[in-house]
Coordinates of C-alpha atoms and ligand atoms in Angstrom, one line a residue:
M123 CA 0.0 0.0 0.0
N124 CA 1.4 3.4 -0.9
D125 CA 1.5 6.5 1.3
Y126 CA -1.5 8.1 -0.4
S127 CA -3.9 5.1 0.0
E128 CA -2.6 4.7 3.6
S129 CA -3.5 8.3 4.3
L130 CA -7.0 7.8 2.8
L131 CA -7.5 4.8 5.2
V132 CA -6.4 6.8 8.2
H133 CA -8.8 9.6 7.2
F134 CA -11.6 7.0 6.8
R135 CA -10.9 5.4 10.2
R136 CA -10.8 8.9 11.8
S137 CA -14.1 9.9 10.1
E138 CA -15.7 6.7 11.3
A139 CA -14.6 7.4 14.9
L140 CA -15.8 10.9 14.7
K141 CA -19.2 9.8 13.4
Q142 CA -19.6 7.4 16.3
E143 CA -18.6 10.2 18.7
A144 CA -21.1 12.5 17.1
L145 CA -24.0 10.2 18.0
A146 CA -23.7 11.2 21.6
L147 CA -23.3 15.0 21.0
P148 CA -25.8 17.8 20.8
S149 CA -26.3 18.8 17.1
F150 CA -27.1 21.8 15.1
D151 CA -28.4 21.9 11.5
L152 CA -26.7 24.7 9.6
N153 CA -28.6 27.1 7.3
L154 CA -27.7 27.9 3.8
R155 CA -25.4 30.8 4.8
Q156 CA -23.7 28.7 7.5
L157 CA -23.2 25.8 4.9
C158 CA -21.3 28.2 2.7
D159 CA -19.0 29.2 5.6
I160 CA -18.3 25.7 6.8
E161 CA -17.5 24.5 3.3
L162 CA -14.9 27.2 2.9
L163 CA -13.6 26.5 6.4
L164 CA -13.3 22.8 5.7
N165 CA -11.7 23.0 2.3
R166 CA -9.2 25.7 3.7
A167 CA -10.4 28.5 1.4
F168 CA -10.6 30.5 4.7
Y169 CA -7.0 29.6 5.5
P170 CA -5.5 30.2 8.1
L171 CA -8.8 29.7 10.0
D172 CA -9.2 26.2 11.2
G173 CA -12.6 26.9 12.7
Y174 CA -14.9 29.6 13.9
L175 CA -13.2 32.7 15.5
N176 CA -12.9 32.7 19.2
R177 CA -14.0 35.7 21.1
E178 CA -10.6 37.4 21.2
D179 CA -9.9 36.9 17.5
Y180 CA -13.4 38.2 16.8
Q181 CA -12.7 41.5 18.8
S182 CA -9.4 41.8 17.1
V183 CA -11.0 41.4 13.6
L184 CA -13.5 44.1 14.4
Q185 CA -10.9 46.5 15.9
H186 CA -7.8 45.9 13.8
M187 CA -8.9 43.7 10.8
R188 CA -6.4 41.2 12.1
L189 CA -6.4 37.9 14.1
T190 CA -4.7 38.1 17.5
D191 CA -1.5 36.6 15.8
N192 CA -1.5 39.7 13.6
T193 CA -2.6 37.9 10.4
V194 CA -4.8 40.2 8.2
W195 CA -8.5 39.0 8.3
P196 CA -11.2 41.4 7.7
I197 CA -14.5 39.6 8.1
P198 CA -15.7 37.7 11.3
I199 CA -16.4 34.1 10.7
C200 CA -18.4 32.8 13.7
L201 CA -21.1 30.2 14.2
D202 CA -24.3 32.0 15.2
V203 CA -26.8 30.0 17.1
P204 CA -30.2 30.7 18.8
D205 CA -30.5 31.5 22.5
K206 CA -31.8 28.1 23.5
L207 CA -28.9 26.1 22.0
A208 CA -26.3 28.7 23.4
A209 CA -27.8 28.3 26.9
A210 CA -27.4 24.5 26.7
L211 CA -23.7 24.6 25.7
Q212 CA -20.4 25.2 27.6
P213 CA -16.9 26.0 26.4
G214 CA -14.9 22.8 26.1
E215 CA -18.0 20.8 24.9
K216 CA -18.5 19.5 21.4
L217 CA -21.2 20.2 18.9
A218 CA -22.1 18.1 15.9
L219 CA -22.8 20.3 12.8
N220 CA -25.1 18.9 10.2
D221 CA -26.5 20.0 6.9
Q222 CA -30.2 20.7 6.5
E223 CA -31.0 17.0 6.1
G224 CA -29.2 16.2 9.3
F225 CA -26.1 14.7 7.6
L226 CA -23.1 15.1 9.7
L227 CA -20.4 17.5 8.4
A228 CA -18.1 18.3 11.3
I229 CA -17.6 18.3 15.0
L230 CA -17.0 21.6 16.6
T231 CA -14.9 21.8 19.8
I232 CA -16.3 25.0 21.5
S233 CA -13.8 27.5 22.9
D234 CA -16.1 30.5 23.5
I235 CA -19.8 31.3 23.6
W236 CA -20.8 34.9 23.6
Q237 CA -23.5 37.5 22.7
P238 CA -22.0 39.9 20.2
D239 CA -22.9 43.6 20.2
K240 CA -24.3 43.6 16.7
R241 CA -24.3 47.4 16.5
L242 CA -20.5 47.5 17.2
E243 CA -20.0 44.7 14.7
A244 CA -22.0 46.4 12.1
A245 CA -20.2 49.7 12.5
A246 CA -16.8 48.0 12.4
I247 CA -17.5 45.8 9.4
F248 CA -20.0 47.7 7.3
G249 CA -19.1 51.3 8.4
T250 CA -22.7 52.0 9.6
D251 CA -25.0 50.5 12.2
D252 CA -28.1 51.7 10.4
A253 CA -30.0 48.8 8.9
A254 CA -32.0 51.2 6.7
L255 CA -28.8 52.2 4.9
H256 CA -27.1 48.9 4.4
P257 CA -28.6 45.5 3.6
G258 CA -25.6 43.7 5.2
V259 CA -26.5 45.4 8.5
K260 CA -30.2 44.5 8.1
N261 CA -29.1 40.9 7.5
L262 CA -26.9 40.9 10.5
Y263 CA -29.7 42.2 12.8
E264 CA -32.6 40.1 11.3
N265 CA -31.1 36.9 10.1
I266 CA -28.1 36.2 12.2
N267 CA -28.7 34.4 15.6
G268 CA -28.0 36.3 18.7
W269 CA -25.2 34.2 20.1
Y270 CA -21.8 33.3 18.6
I271 CA -19.7 30.2 19.1
G272 CA -16.0 30.0 18.4
G273 CA -13.9 26.8 18.2
T274 CA -12.0 24.4 16.0
L275 CA -13.5 22.0 13.5
A276 CA -12.9 18.4 12.8
G277 CA -14.2 17.8 9.4
I278 CA -16.1 14.7 8.3
S279 CA -17.6 15.6 5.0
F280 CA -17.9 18.6 2.7
P281 CA -21.5 19.8 2.2
I282 CA -22.9 17.7 -0.6
H283 CA -23.8 19.3 -4.0
Y284 CA -25.5 17.5 -6.8
D285 CA -25.3 20.4 -9.4
F286 CA -22.2 21.2 -11.5
K287 CA -20.0 18.9 -9.5
D288 CA -17.1 19.1 -12.0
I289 CA -16.7 22.8 -11.6
R290 CA -17.0 23.0 -7.8
L291 CA -13.2 23.2 -7.4
S292 CA -11.7 23.2 -3.9
P293 CA -8.4 25.2 -3.3
A294 CA -6.5 21.9 -3.5
E295 CA -8.1 21.1 -6.8
S296 CA -7.6 24.6 -8.3
H297 CA -3.9 24.6 -7.2
R298 CA -3.5 21.2 -8.8
H299 CA -5.3 22.3 -12.0
F300 CA -3.1 25.4 -12.3
S301 CA 0.1 23.6 -11.8
L302 CA -0.8 20.6 -14.2
N303 CA -1.4 23.3 -16.8
G304 CA 1.7 25.2 -16.0
W305 CA -0.1 28.3 -15.0
R306 CA 2.3 30.2 -12.8
H307 CA 0.4 33.5 -12.8
V308 CA -3.4 33.4 -12.4
I309 CA -5.8 36.3 -12.1
G310 CA -8.9 35.6 -10.2
F311 CA -12.2 37.2 -11.2
H312 CA -15.0 37.0 -8.7
T313 CA -18.6 37.8 -10.0
D314 CA -22.3 37.2 -9.5
A315 CA -23.3 39.0 -12.6
Y316 CA -24.2 37.8 -16.1
L317 CA -21.1 38.3 -18.4
H318 CA -21.2 39.7 -21.9
C319 CA -18.7 40.9 -24.5
A320 CA -17.6 44.0 -22.5
H321 CA -16.6 41.6 -19.6
K322 CA -14.5 39.5 -21.9
E323 CA -12.6 42.5 -23.2
M324 CA -12.1 43.8 -19.6
I325 CA -10.9 40.4 -18.3
L326 CA -8.5 39.9 -21.2
K327 CA -7.1 43.4 -20.7
A328 CA -6.4 42.7 -17.0
A329 CA -4.9 39.3 -17.9
R330 CA -2.6 40.9 -20.4
E331 CA -1.5 43.4 -17.8
A332 CA -0.8 40.7 -15.2
G333 CA 0.7 38.3 -17.7
A334 CA -1.7 35.7 -16.3
N335 CA -4.2 32.9 -17.0
I336 CA -7.7 33.5 -15.8
F337 CA -9.7 31.8 -13.0
L338 CA -13.4 32.8 -13.3
Q339 CA -14.9 32.1 -10.0
P340 CA -18.6 33.0 -9.9
V341 CA -20.5 32.9 -6.6
A342 CA -22.7 29.9 -6.2
G343 CA -23.6 30.7 -2.6
L344 CA -27.0 31.4 -1.0
D345 CA -29.2 30.5 -3.9
H346 CA -31.6 27.8 -3.0
P347 CA -30.8 24.6 -5.1
G348 CA -34.4 25.0 -6.6
N349 CA -33.7 28.5 -7.7
L350 CA -33.8 28.6 -11.5
D351 CA -31.5 31.6 -11.6
H352 CA -28.6 29.6 -10.3
Y353 CA -28.7 27.2 -13.2
T354 CA -29.0 30.0 -15.8
H355 CA -26.1 31.8 -14.3
V356 CA -23.8 28.8 -14.3
R357 CA -24.8 27.8 -17.9
C358 CA -24.1 31.4 -19.0
Y359 CA -20.6 31.2 -17.4
Q360 CA -20.0 27.9 -19.2
E361 CA -21.0 29.5 -22.5
F362 CA -18.9 32.6 -21.7
I363 CA -15.6 30.8 -21.1
K364 CA -15.9 29.2 -24.6
K365 CA -15.4 32.6 -26.0
F366 CA -11.8 32.6 -24.9
P367 CA -8.8 30.9 -26.6
K368 CA -8.1 27.4 -25.4
N369 CA -6.4 26.8 -22.1
M370 CA -6.5 30.5 -21.1
I371 CA -9.4 30.5 -18.7
S372 CA -11.0 28.0 -16.2
L373 CA -14.2 28.1 -14.3
G374 CA -14.8 27.2 -10.6
L375 CA -17.8 27.8 -8.5
M376 CA -17.4 29.7 -5.3
P377 CA -19.8 28.8 -2.4
L378 CA -19.4 32.2 -0.7
A379 CA -22.1 33.8 1.5
S380 CA -21.3 37.4 0.5
R381 CA -21.4 40.0 3.3
W382 CA -21.5 43.0 0.9
A383 CA -18.9 44.8 3.2
G384 CA -17.4 46.8 0.3
P385 CA -13.6 47.3 0.7
K386 CA -13.4 44.7 3.5
E387 CA -15.3 42.3 1.4
A388 CA -12.8 42.8 -1.4
L389 CA -9.9 42.2 0.9
W390 CA -11.5 39.1 2.2
Q391 CA -12.2 37.8 -1.3
A392 CA -8.5 38.6 -2.2
I393 CA -7.3 36.4 0.6
I394 CA -9.7 33.6 -0.5
K395 CA -8.5 33.9 -4.1
R396 CA -4.9 33.6 -2.9
N397 CA -5.9 30.4 -1.1
F398 CA -7.3 29.1 -4.3
G399 CA -3.9 29.7 -5.9
C400 CA -4.4 33.0 -7.6
T401 CA -1.5 35.4 -7.9
H402 CA -3.6 38.4 -9.0
F403 CA -7.1 39.5 -8.2
L404 CA -9.3 41.7 -10.3
V405 CA -10.9 44.4 -8.2
A406 CA -13.8 46.7 -9.3
D407 CA -14.0 50.3 -8.2
D408 CA -17.3 49.5 -6.5
H409 CA -16.3 45.9 -5.4
G410 CA -18.4 44.4 -2.7
D411 CA -20.7 47.4 -2.7
P412 CA -24.3 46.3 -1.7
F413 CA -25.7 48.6 -4.5
A414 CA -23.0 48.0 -7.2
S415 CA -24.5 48.2 -10.7
R416 CA -27.9 49.4 -9.3
L417 CA -29.2 52.3 -11.4
D418 CA -31.8 53.2 -8.8
K419 CA -29.3 53.6 -5.8
E420 CA -26.0 55.4 -5.2
N421 CA -23.1 53.1 -4.1
F422 CA -22.7 52.9 -0.4
Y423 CA -18.9 53.0 -0.4
P424 CA -16.8 55.7 -2.2
A425 CA -15.5 54.7 -5.7
G426 CA -12.1 53.1 -5.6
E427 CA -11.9 52.4 -1.9
A428 CA -12.0 48.6 -2.4
Q429 CA -9.1 48.8 -4.9
K430 CA -7.2 51.1 -2.5
L431 CA -7.6 48.7 0.5
V432 CA -6.5 45.6 -1.5
K433 CA -3.6 47.4 -2.9
Q434 CA -2.5 48.5 0.6
Y435 CA -2.4 45.0 1.8
E436 CA -1.3 43.1 -1.3
A437 CA 2.3 42.4 -0.2
E438 CA 1.2 41.2 3.2
I439 CA -1.5 38.9 2.0
G440 CA 0.4 37.7 -1.0
I441 CA -1.9 38.5 -4.0
R442 CA -1.6 41.5 -6.5
M443 CA -4.5 43.8 -7.0
V444 CA -5.4 44.5 -10.6
A445 CA -7.9 47.4 -11.1
E446 CA -10.9 46.4 -13.2
E447 CA -11.3 48.9 -16.1
K448 CA -14.8 49.3 -17.6
M449 CA -14.9 48.8 -21.3
V450 CA -17.4 50.4 -23.7
Y451 CA -18.4 49.6 -27.3
V452 CA -17.3 52.3 -29.8
E453 CA -19.7 52.1 -32.8
D454 CA -17.4 53.7 -35.5
Q455 CA -14.5 51.4 -34.5
A456 CA -16.7 48.3 -34.1
Q457 CA -14.8 47.4 -31.0
Y458 CA -14.5 47.8 -27.2
V459 CA -12.2 50.5 -25.7
P460 CA -11.4 51.3 -22.1
L461 CA -13.8 53.9 -20.7
H462 CA -10.9 56.3 -19.9
A463 CA -9.8 56.3 -23.5
V464 CA -13.1 57.4 -24.9
R465 CA -13.0 60.8 -26.7
D466 CA -15.8 63.2 -27.1
D467 CA -16.1 62.5 -30.8
M468 CA -16.6 58.8 -30.3
K469 CA -20.1 57.3 -30.4
V470 CA -20.3 54.9 -27.5
K471 CA -23.1 52.2 -27.1
T472 CA -24.1 50.5 -23.9
I473 CA -27.1 48.4 -22.7
S474 CA -27.8 48.6 -18.9
S475 CA -29.0 45.6 -17.0
S476 CA -32.5 47.0 -16.8
E477 CA -32.6 47.6 -20.5
L478 CA -31.4 44.1 -21.0
Q479 CA -34.2 42.8 -18.7
R480 CA -36.8 44.9 -20.7
R481 CA -35.6 43.4 -24.0
L482 CA -35.8 39.9 -22.6
E483 CA -39.3 40.5 -21.1
N484 CA -40.6 41.8 -24.4
G485 CA -38.7 39.3 -26.6
L486 CA -36.8 42.2 -28.4
E487 CA -33.4 42.0 -30.2
I488 CA -30.2 41.8 -28.2
P489 CA -27.3 42.9 -30.5
D490 CA -24.2 40.8 -31.1
W491 CA -21.9 43.6 -30.1
F492 CA -23.4 43.4 -26.6
S493 CA -23.6 39.6 -25.9
Y494 CA -23.0 36.2 -27.5
P495 CA -25.9 34.4 -29.1
D496 CA -25.3 31.3 -26.9
V497 CA -25.4 33.4 -23.7
V498 CA -28.5 35.2 -24.9
S499 CA -30.2 31.9 -25.7
E500 CA -29.6 30.7 -22.2
L501 CA -31.0 34.0 -20.9
R502 CA -34.1 33.8 -23.2
R503 CA -34.7 30.3 -21.9
A504 CA -34.6 31.5 -18.2
F505 CA -36.3 34.8 -18.8
P506 CA -39.0 34.1 -21.4
P507 CA -41.0 37.1 -22.7
R508 CA -44.0 38.0 -20.5
S509 CA -46.3 36.4 -23.1
K510 CA -44.7 33.0 -22.1
Q511 CA -44.4 33.6 -18.4
G512 CA -46.7 32.4 -15.7
F513 CA -48.5 34.9 -13.6
T514 CA -50.7 35.3 -10.5
I515 CA -53.8 37.4 -10.3
F516 CA -54.3 38.1 -6.6
I517 CA -57.9 39.5 -6.1
T518 CA -58.4 40.9 -2.5
G519 CA -61.4 42.6 -1.0
L520 CA -64.3 42.2 1.4
S521 CA -66.7 39.3 1.4
G522 CA -69.3 40.2 -1.3
S523 CA -67.0 42.6 -3.1
G524 CA -67.1 40.5 -6.3
K525 CA -63.8 38.6 -6.0
S526 CA -65.1 35.1 -6.8
T527 CA -67.3 36.3 -9.7
L528 CA -64.4 38.2 -11.2
A529 CA -62.1 35.1 -10.7
K530 CA -64.7 32.9 -12.4
V531 CA -65.1 35.2 -15.5
L532 CA -61.3 35.5 -15.9
M533 CA -60.9 31.7 -15.6
V534 CA -63.3 31.2 -18.5
K535 CA -61.5 33.8 -20.6
F536 CA -58.1 32.3 -19.9
L537 CA -59.5 28.8 -20.7
E538 CA -60.8 30.1 -24.0
M539 CA -57.3 31.5 -24.8
R540 CA -55.9 28.0 -24.2
D541 CA -52.2 29.1 -23.9
R542 CA -51.5 28.4 -20.2
P543 CA -53.0 26.1 -17.6
V544 CA -55.3 27.9 -15.1
T545 CA -55.8 27.2 -11.4
L546 CA -58.5 28.9 -9.4
L547 CA -57.6 29.4 -5.7
D548 CA -60.8 30.9 -4.4
G549 CA -61.1 31.7 -0.7
D550 CA -63.8 29.0 -0.1
I551 CA -62.0 26.4 -2.2
V552 CA -58.8 27.0 -0.3
R553 CA -60.5 27.0 3.1
K554 CA -62.0 23.6 2.3
N555 CA -59.0 21.9 0.7
L556 CA -55.9 23.5 1.9
S557 CA -56.6 25.3 5.2
S558 CA -59.5 23.4 6.6
E559 CA -58.0 23.4 10.2
L560 CA -57.6 27.2 10.2
N561 CA -59.9 29.7 11.9
F562 CA -60.2 33.5 11.2
S563 CA -57.7 34.7 13.8
K564 CA -55.1 37.3 12.4
E565 CA -52.4 34.5 12.7
H566 CA -54.5 31.9 10.8
R567 CA -55.5 34.4 8.1
H568 CA -51.9 35.1 7.5
L569 CA -51.1 31.5 7.3
N570 CA -54.0 30.9 4.9
I571 CA -52.8 33.7 2.7
T572 CA -49.2 32.7 2.6
R573 CA -50.2 29.1 1.8
I574 CA -52.1 30.5 -1.2
G575 CA -49.0 32.5 -2.1
F576 CA -46.8 29.4 -2.0
V577 CA -49.1 27.4 -4.2
A578 CA -49.5 30.3 -6.6
S579 CA -45.7 30.8 -6.7
E580 CA -45.2 27.2 -7.8
I581 CA -48.0 27.6 -10.5
T582 CA -46.4 30.8 -11.7
K583 CA -42.9 29.4 -11.7
N584 CA -44.1 26.5 -14.0
G585 CA -45.7 28.9 -16.5
G586 CA -49.4 28.7 -15.4
I587 CA -52.0 31.2 -14.3
A588 CA -53.0 31.3 -10.6
L589 CA -56.2 33.1 -10.0
C590 CA -56.5 33.8 -6.2
A591 CA -59.5 35.3 -4.6
P592 CA -59.3 35.4 -0.8
I593 CA -60.3 38.3 1.5
A594 CA -56.5 38.7 2.4
P595 CA -57.2 41.6 4.9
Y596 CA -53.5 42.3 5.9
Q597 CA -50.9 44.1 3.9
E598 CA -48.1 42.1 5.5
S599 CA -49.4 38.8 4.1
R600 CA -50.1 40.3 0.7
Q601 CA -46.6 41.8 0.6
A602 CA -45.0 38.5 1.5
N603 CA -46.9 36.9 -1.5
R604 CA -45.9 39.7 -3.9
E605 CA -42.3 39.2 -2.9
L606 CA -42.4 35.5 -3.4
I607 CA -44.3 35.3 -6.6
S608 CA -42.7 38.2 -8.4
K609 CA -39.5 36.2 -8.4
C610 CA -41.3 33.4 -10.4
G611 CA -43.2 35.5 -12.9
G612 CA -46.0 38.2 -13.0
Y613 CA -47.9 39.3 -10.0
I614 CA -51.0 41.4 -10.5
E615 CA -52.9 42.6 -7.3
V616 CA -56.5 43.5 -8.0
Y617 CA -58.2 45.4 -5.2
M618 CA -61.9 45.0 -5.1
A619 CA -62.9 48.5 -3.7
T620 CA -66.6 47.8 -3.6
P621 CA -67.8 49.8 -0.5
L622 CA -68.8 47.8 2.6
Q623 CA -72.4 49.1 2.4
V624 CA -72.8 47.6 -1.1
C625 CA -71.2 44.3 0.0
E626 CA -73.5 44.3 3.0
Q627 CA -76.6 45.1 0.9
R628 CA -75.8 42.1 -1.4
D629 CA -75.2 39.8 1.5
R630 CA -75.5 36.8 -0.8
K631 CA -74.5 34.3 2.0
G632 CA -76.4 36.1 4.7
L633 CA -73.1 36.4 6.6
Y634 CA -73.2 40.1 7.2
A635 CA -76.6 39.8 8.9
K636 CA -75.3 37.0 11.1
A637 CA -72.2 39.0 11.9
R638 CA -74.3 42.1 12.9
A639 CA -76.3 39.9 15.1
G640 CA -73.1 38.8 16.8
K641 CA -73.4 35.2 15.5
I642 CA -70.1 35.3 13.6
P643 CA -67.3 36.8 15.7
G644 CA -64.4 38.6 14.0
F645 CA -66.2 39.1 10.6
T646 CA -64.2 41.1 8.2
G647 CA -65.5 44.7 7.7
V648 CA -67.9 44.3 10.7
S649 CA -65.9 43.2 13.6
D650 CA -62.5 42.5 12.1
P651 CA -60.2 44.9 10.1
Y652 CA -59.5 45.1 6.3
T653 CA -56.4 47.1 5.4
P654 CA -56.7 48.2 1.7
P655 CA -53.7 47.5 -0.5
V656 CA -51.1 50.3 -0.8
N657 CA -50.2 50.1 -4.5
P658 CA -52.5 47.6 -6.3
E659 CA -52.0 47.2 -10.0
I660 CA -55.7 47.4 -10.6
T661 CA -58.6 48.8 -8.5
I662 CA -62.2 47.8 -9.3
D663 CA -65.4 48.8 -7.7
T664 CA -68.2 46.4 -8.7
S665 CA -71.0 48.6 -7.5
E666 CA -70.4 50.5 -10.8
M667 CA -69.6 47.8 -13.3
T668 CA -70.7 44.4 -14.4
P669 CA -68.5 41.3 -13.9
A670 CA -67.7 41.3 -17.7
E671 CA -66.5 44.9 -17.6
A672 CA -64.4 44.2 -14.5
A673 CA -62.8 41.2 -16.3
Q674 CA -62.2 43.4 -19.4
E675 CA -60.3 45.8 -17.3
V676 CA -57.9 43.1 -16.0
L677 CA -57.5 41.7 -19.5
L678 CA -56.6 45.1 -20.9
Y679 CA -54.0 45.5 -18.2
L680 CA -52.5 42.1 -19.0
E681 CA -52.4 43.0 -22.7
E682 CA -50.7 46.3 -22.1
K683 CA -48.0 44.6 -19.9
G684 CA -47.4 42.0 -22.5
Y685 CA -48.8 38.9 -20.6
I686 CA -51.4 38.2 -23.2
R687 CA -51.3 38.8 -26.9
Ligands
LIG894 S1 -59.0 35.3 4.7 O1 -59.2 36.4 5.7 O2 -58.5 35.8 3.5 O3 -58.2 34.2 5.3 O4 -60.4 34.7 4.4 P1 -60.9 33.7 3.3 O5 -60.0 32.5 3.3 O6 -60.9 34.4 1.9 O7 -62.3 33.3 3.7 C1 -63.4 34.1 3.5 C2 -64.6 33.4 3.4 O8 -64.9 32.7 4.6 C3 -66.2 33.0 5.1 N1 -66.1 33.5 6.5 C4 -65.5 34.7 6.9 N2 -65.0 35.7 6.2 C5 -64.5 36.8 7.0 N3 -64.5 36.8 8.3 C6 -65.0 35.8 9.0 N4 -65.0 35.7 10.3 C7 -65.5 34.6 8.3 N5 -66.1 33.5 8.6 C8 -66.4 32.8 7.5 C9 -66.8 34.0 4.1 O9 -67.8 33.3 3.4 C10 -65.7 34.3 3.1 O10 -66.0 34.1 1.7 P2 -66.2 35.3 0.7 O11 -66.2 34.6 -0.6 O12 -65.1 36.2 0.8 O13 -67.6 35.9 1.0

């Protein structure tokens, strides 16, 4: 037996012993963010960390951007756990860490447990403690548990992935790949954006400057495995690298839970890139900014700060900073040139990401100078024009306001069109089949509405039409549905603004009379609230129009927005 197979056997025996040990330990199932962190701890992308920061290192990272042994480290990596688990654990004890299915990944030997001051952490890492200003701060306050645990990890298994296994390179694998190919200089490019022709020119320019091969490492982090976007992104990257000469570029997915900490994020990524074997790192002037490339928001960090910080530490951390230079297409020259070299007499063309989105939604042309036909065809598959997307019509209003009637007329119209499957989720149908155990308390109404939202989101995602017609009296439940469903396709909220007196006069089911007589407690509009929608796409008052007219209003809206032809 050679040394290598002997070492595998030793590892196997050790893992078996650890698995046995874990059976007797308390355990914790890691969330998606924590799974990203543990993968990069276990595969040594976070070298020199060999586990979660202890309390002293955590303080030192916050105050000095260094571990206590003086190594540069800008972002705290701690295991956050809920109060109940923290209260049941002591330093010196061990905790088994599992994935979301309960599969054992590692055993943590706890060194410290503490309650961080999140405001202090936010100010130190993000430069503000105001959650309204920075989504990273909001995430810290809202999604990160209130207790931190530090300690060393004994790894048993990497988190399991079933998708794109061949390009999920660990640092050991990327090092091996670089040396097998004789790549002595490698420039790392970190991205979560769709890449087009301008990016190719920009990457090539940087690679020429560095005299390096290219390691394109897109983030495959927090996306849920069921998220279609993830697959489209990766397929687009796979097409993108085909546009480079052979053996010049390679692709590896990076399971990073981004913090969006601007310059500190860039420095952290630079250290990680070094651990993957890169000698150079391409840094944008808005690198790690939570609002980078957003047309509707100003960047949070000053332009160029990220490049400055990485440059300042490049000798110490052992990777060179290469500043990313934006490229623009000059029409008369039919080529890309660096933005700084553009003269006033040159006619420059660009397409913003929102313009690209608009063209995809409407099935319009995307020119070859902007992107590659193969990349565009992947995008078109993932972002079909609205006429091919699923959508939800969410009709909300008082009992008797005309919701069910409108939903039924619309269903018939859609069935006549025959281009998408239609599902009716009327209040009564749902109460009978999906929510039969629920009552009409605020909590149960919310649950009922978000269940409808979940079903509608699945229908929408798969290209169907979901017609929902519950009372849905609370803004918060409707907003949750809007957010969920908009990610999967169209979401059209129709507010039935028929006044209470009209609904009560109609009283088709005799429920208002019963409610007034005190026989139905908590009846919407009588003894329970209804909060009207803030910005509905359509408002309809059926005291002034027939059901057919109401349906026509919705159909005209759908036609105008491109959902029906
Ligand atoms: S909610 O609030 O959205 O969860 O309500 P929903 O699921 O749409 O159910 C509304 C139908 O239930 C009947 N019903 C009541 N409505 C309001 N308040 C109380 N307390 C209540 N109890 C029973 C009523 O028939 C509603 O049907 P519609 O079609 O709206 O008239």
